CSV table of C-alpha atoms in Angstrom, one decimal:
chain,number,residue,atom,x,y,z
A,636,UNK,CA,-194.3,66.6,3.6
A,637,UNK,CA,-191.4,67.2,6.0
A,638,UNK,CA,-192.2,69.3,8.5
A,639,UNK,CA,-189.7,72.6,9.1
A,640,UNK,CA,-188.4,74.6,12.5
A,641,UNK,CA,-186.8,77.7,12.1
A,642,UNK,CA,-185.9,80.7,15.1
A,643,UNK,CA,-189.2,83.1,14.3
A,644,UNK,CA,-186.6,86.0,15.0
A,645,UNK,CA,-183.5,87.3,14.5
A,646,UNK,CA,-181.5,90.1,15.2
A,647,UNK,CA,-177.8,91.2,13.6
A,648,UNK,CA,-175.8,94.6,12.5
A,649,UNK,CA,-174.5,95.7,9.1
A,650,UNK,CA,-171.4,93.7,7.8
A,651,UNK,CA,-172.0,90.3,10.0
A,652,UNK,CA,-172.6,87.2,9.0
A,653,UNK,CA,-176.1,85.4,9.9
A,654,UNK,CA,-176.8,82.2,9.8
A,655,UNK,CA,-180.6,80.7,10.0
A,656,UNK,CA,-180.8,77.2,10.7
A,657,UNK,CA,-184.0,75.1,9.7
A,658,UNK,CA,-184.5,71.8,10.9
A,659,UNK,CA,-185.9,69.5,9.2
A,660,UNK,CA,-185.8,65.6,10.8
A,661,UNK,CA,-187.9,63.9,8.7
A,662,UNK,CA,-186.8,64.9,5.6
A,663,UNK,CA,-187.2,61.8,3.0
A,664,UNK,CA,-184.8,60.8,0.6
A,665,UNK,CA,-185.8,62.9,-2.3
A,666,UNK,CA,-186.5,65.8,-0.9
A,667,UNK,CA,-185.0,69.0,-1.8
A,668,UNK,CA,-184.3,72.1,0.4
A,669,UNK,CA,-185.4,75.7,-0.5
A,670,UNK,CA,-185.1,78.8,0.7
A,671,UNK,CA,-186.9,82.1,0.0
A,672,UNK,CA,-186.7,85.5,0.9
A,673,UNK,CA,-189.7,88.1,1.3
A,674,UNK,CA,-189.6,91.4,1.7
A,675,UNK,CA,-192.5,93.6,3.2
A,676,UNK,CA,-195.3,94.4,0.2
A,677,UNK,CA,-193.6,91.8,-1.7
A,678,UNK,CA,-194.0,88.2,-2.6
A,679,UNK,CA,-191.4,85.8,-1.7
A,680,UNK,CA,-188.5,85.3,-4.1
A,681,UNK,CA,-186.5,82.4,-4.7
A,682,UNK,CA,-182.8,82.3,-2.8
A,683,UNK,CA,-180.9,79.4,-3.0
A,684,UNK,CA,-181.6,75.5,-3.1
A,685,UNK,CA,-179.7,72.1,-2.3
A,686,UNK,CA,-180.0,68.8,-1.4
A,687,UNK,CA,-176.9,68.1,0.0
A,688,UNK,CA,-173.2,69.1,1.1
A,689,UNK,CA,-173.0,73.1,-0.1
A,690,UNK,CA,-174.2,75.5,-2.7
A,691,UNK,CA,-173.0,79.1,-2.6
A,692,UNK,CA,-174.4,81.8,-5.0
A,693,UNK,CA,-174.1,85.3,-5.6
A,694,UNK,CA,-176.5,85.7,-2.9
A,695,UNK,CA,-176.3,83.2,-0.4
A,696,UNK,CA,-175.1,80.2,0.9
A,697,UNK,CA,-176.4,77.1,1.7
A,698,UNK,CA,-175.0,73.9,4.4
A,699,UNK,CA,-176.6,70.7,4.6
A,700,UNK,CA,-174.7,68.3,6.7
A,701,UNK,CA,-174.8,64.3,5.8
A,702,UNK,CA,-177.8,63.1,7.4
A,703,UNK,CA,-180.0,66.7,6.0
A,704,UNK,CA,-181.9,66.9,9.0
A,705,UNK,CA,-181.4,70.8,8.7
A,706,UNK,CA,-179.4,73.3,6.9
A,707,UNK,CA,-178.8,76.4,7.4
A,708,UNK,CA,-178.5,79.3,5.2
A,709,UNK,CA,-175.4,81.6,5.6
A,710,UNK,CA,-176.0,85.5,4.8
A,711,UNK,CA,-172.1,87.2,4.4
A,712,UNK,CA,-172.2,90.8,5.6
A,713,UNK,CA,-175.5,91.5,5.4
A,714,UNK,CA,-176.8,95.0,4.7
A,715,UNK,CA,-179.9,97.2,5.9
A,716,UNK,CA,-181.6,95.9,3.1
A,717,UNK,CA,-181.1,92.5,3.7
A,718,UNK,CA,-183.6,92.7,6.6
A,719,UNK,CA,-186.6,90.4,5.5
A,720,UNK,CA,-188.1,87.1,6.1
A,721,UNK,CA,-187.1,84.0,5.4
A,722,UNK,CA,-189.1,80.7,4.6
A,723,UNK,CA,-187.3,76.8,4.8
A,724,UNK,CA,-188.9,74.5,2.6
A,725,UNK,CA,-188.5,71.2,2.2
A,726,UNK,CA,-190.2,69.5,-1.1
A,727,UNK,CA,-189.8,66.1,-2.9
A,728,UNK,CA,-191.8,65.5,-5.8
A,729,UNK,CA,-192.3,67.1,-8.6
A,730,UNK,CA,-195.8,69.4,-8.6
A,731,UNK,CA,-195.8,68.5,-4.5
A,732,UNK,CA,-197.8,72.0,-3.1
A,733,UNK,CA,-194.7,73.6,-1.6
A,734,UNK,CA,-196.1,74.7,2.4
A,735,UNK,CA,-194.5,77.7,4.2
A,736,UNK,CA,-194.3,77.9,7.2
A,737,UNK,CA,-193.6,81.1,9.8
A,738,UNK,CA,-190.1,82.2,8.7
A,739,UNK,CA,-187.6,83.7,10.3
A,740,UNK,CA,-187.7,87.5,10.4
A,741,UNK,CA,-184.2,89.0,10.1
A,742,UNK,CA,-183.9,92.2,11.6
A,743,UNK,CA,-180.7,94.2,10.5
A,744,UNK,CA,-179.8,97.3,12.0
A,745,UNK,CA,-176.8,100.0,11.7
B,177,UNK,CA,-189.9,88.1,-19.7
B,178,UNK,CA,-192.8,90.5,-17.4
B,179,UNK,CA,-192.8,87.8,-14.0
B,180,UNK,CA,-195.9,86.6,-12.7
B,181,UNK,CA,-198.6,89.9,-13.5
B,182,UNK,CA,-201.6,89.9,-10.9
B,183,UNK,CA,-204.7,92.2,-11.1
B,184,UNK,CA,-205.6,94.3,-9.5
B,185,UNK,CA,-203.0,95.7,-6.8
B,186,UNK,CA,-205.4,96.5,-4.3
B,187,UNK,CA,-208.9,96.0,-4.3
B,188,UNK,CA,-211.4,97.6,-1.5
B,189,UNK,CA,-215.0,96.4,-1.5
B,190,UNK,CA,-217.8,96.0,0.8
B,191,UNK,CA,-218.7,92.8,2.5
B,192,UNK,CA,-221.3,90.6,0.2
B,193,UNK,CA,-220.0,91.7,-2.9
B,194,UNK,CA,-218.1,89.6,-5.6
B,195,UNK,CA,-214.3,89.8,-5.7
B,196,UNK,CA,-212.0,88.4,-8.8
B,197,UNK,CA,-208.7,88.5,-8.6
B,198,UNK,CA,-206.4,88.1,-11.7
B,199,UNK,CA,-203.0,86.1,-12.7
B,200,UNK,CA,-200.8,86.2,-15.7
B,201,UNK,CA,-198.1,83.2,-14.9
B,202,UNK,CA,-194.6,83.4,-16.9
B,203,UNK,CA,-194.8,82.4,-19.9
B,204,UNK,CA,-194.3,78.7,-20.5
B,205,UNK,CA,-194.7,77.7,-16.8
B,206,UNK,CA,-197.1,75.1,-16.3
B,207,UNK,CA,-197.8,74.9,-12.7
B,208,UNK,CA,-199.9,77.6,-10.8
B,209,UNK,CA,-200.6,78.5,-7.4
B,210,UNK,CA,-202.7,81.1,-5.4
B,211,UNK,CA,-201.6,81.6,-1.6
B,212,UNK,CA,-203.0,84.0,0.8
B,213,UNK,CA,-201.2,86.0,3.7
B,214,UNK,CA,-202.3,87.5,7.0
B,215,UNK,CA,-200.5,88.0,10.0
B,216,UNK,CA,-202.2,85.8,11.7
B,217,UNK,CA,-202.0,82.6,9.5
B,218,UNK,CA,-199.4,83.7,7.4
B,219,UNK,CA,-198.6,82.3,4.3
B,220,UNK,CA,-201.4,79.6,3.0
B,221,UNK,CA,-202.0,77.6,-0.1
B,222,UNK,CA,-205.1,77.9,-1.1
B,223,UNK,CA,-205.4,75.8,-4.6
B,224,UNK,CA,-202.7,74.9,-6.9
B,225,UNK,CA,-203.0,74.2,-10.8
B,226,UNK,CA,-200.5,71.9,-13.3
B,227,UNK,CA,-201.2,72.0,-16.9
B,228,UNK,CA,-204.9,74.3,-16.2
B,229,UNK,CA,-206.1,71.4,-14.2
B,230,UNK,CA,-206.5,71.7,-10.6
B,231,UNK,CA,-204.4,69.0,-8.4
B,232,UNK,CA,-204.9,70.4,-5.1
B,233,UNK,CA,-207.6,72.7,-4.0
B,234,UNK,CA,-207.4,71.6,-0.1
B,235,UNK,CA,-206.5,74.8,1.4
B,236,UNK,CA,-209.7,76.5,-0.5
B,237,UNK,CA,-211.2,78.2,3.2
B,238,UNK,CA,-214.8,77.4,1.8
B,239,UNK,CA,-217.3,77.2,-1.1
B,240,UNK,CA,-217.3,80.9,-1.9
B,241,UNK,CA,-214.0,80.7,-3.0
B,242,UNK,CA,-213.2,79.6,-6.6
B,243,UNK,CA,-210.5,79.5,-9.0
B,244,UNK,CA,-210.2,78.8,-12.8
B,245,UNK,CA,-207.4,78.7,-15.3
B,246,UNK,CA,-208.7,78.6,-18.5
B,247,UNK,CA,-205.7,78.1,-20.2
B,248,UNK,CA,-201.5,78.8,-19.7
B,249,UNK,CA,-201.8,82.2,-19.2
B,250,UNK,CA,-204.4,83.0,-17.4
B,251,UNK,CA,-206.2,82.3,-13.9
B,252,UNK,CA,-208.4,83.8,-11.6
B,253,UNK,CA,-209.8,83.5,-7.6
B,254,UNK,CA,-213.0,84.6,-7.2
B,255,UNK,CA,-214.8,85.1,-3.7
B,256,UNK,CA,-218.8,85.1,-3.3
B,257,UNK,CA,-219.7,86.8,-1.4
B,258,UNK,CA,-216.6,88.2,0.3
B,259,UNK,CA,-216.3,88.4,4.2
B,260,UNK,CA,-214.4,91.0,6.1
B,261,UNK,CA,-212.2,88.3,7.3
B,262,UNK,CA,-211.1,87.8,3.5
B,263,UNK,CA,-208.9,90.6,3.8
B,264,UNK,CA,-205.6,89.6,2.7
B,265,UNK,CA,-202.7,89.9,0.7
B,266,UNK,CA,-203.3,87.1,-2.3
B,267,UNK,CA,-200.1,85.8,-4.3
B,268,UNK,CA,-200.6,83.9,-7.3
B,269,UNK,CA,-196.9,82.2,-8.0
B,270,UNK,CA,-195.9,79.9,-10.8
B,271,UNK,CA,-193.0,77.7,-11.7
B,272,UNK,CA,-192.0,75.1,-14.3
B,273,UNK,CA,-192.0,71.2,-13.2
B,274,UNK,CA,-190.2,69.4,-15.2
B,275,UNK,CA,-190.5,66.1,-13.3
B,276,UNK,CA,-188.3,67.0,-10.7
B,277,UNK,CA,-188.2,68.3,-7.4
B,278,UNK,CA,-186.5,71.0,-7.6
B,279,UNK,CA,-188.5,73.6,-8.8
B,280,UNK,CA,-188.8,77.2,-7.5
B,281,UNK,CA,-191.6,79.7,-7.7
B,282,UNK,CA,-191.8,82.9,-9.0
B,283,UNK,CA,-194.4,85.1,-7.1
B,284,UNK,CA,-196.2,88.2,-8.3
B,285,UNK,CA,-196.2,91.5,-6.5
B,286,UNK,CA,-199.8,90.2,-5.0
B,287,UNK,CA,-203.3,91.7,-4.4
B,288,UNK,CA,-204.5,93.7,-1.5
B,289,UNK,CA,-208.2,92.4,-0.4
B,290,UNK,CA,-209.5,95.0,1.9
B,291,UNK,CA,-213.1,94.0,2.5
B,292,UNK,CA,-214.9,96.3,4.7
């Protein structure tokens, strides 16, 4: 399994765009990248995923450069409630255990 | 559809005595997965199931943990006997592998394991 590194902290303000970078160097050829996002008393829930280039959604969006040996995902004016933590992980086959690690905790204040 | 269901919410016993722990997965998913979270170690796998059958059980801390799925849409982790140092947040998840990589999980809202 590709092992992940991502900032255990982070701090913004309402209306600013973060951006959390994970790396991931040894990332294999069919691996795919995933991130989630918990909120406290709460299980993680899915955000975005990609393998490579971009994907943007209603939520997020997600840049992998050519050789994917990170990504980061891209919050666009984030909110109060926005402030959570969030989980890299990189997974290639099918049924694979999916590991997280630490996260990032987002802290996003007024 | 409900999402992943887990049983109880919270769940305060005594050290010694016999904890289960209960998950509903979405219907139609076939893979399974119970992690537990602390501060300390934060998020662990503890046992993951594809089609009922167990594939990796690894991250089981010990012998007095178990886990069963019986059939699609149902599974449970029982602890025996439970430790103080049980106490935990437990997340059962499930997602639907369809021989790729991509899947994603779908967690339930989790059990609190206060053991005193």
């Amino acid at each position: 399994l590709a092992k992940t590194t991502q900032p255990i902290s982070m701090d913004s303000y309402e209306g600013q765009e973060v951006n959390i970078t994970c790396s991931h160097n040894n990332i294999a050829t069919n691996d795919y990248i995933t991130w989630y996002q918990q909120f406290p008393s709460q299980g993680p829930r899915f955000i975005i995923q990609g393998y490579k280039t971009k994907v943007t959604n209603e939520v997020a969006s997600l840049f992998i450069p050519a050789d994917r040996k990170s990504s980061t995902l891209s919050l666009p004016r984030v909110s109060l409630s926005d402030t959570a933590v969030y989980y890299c992980l990189v997974a290639s086959q099918a049924g694979t255990a999916l590991i997280f690690g630490k996260g990032t905790t987002l802290s996003v204040s007024s | 559809d409900a999402g992943v269901i887990q049983s109880p919410r919270h769940e305060v016993t005594e050290m010694g005595q016999e904890v289960t722990l209960r998950c509903k997965p979405i219907s139609g998913h076939n893979s399974l997965f119970w992690y537990r979270q602390t501060m300390m170690r934060g998020l662990e796998l503890l046992i993951y199931f594809n089609n009922n059958v167990p594939i990796d059980d690894s991250g089981m801390p010990e012998d007095r943990f178990s886990a069963k799925m019986p059939n699609a849409s149902f599974s449970t982790l029982k602890i025996q006997p439970s430790e103080p140092r049980d106490s935990a947040v437990y997340f059962c998840a499930s997602s639907l592998v369809q021989g790729i990589a991509n899947e994603k999980l779908f967690f339930g809202s989790g059990t609190q394991l206060s053991v005193l």
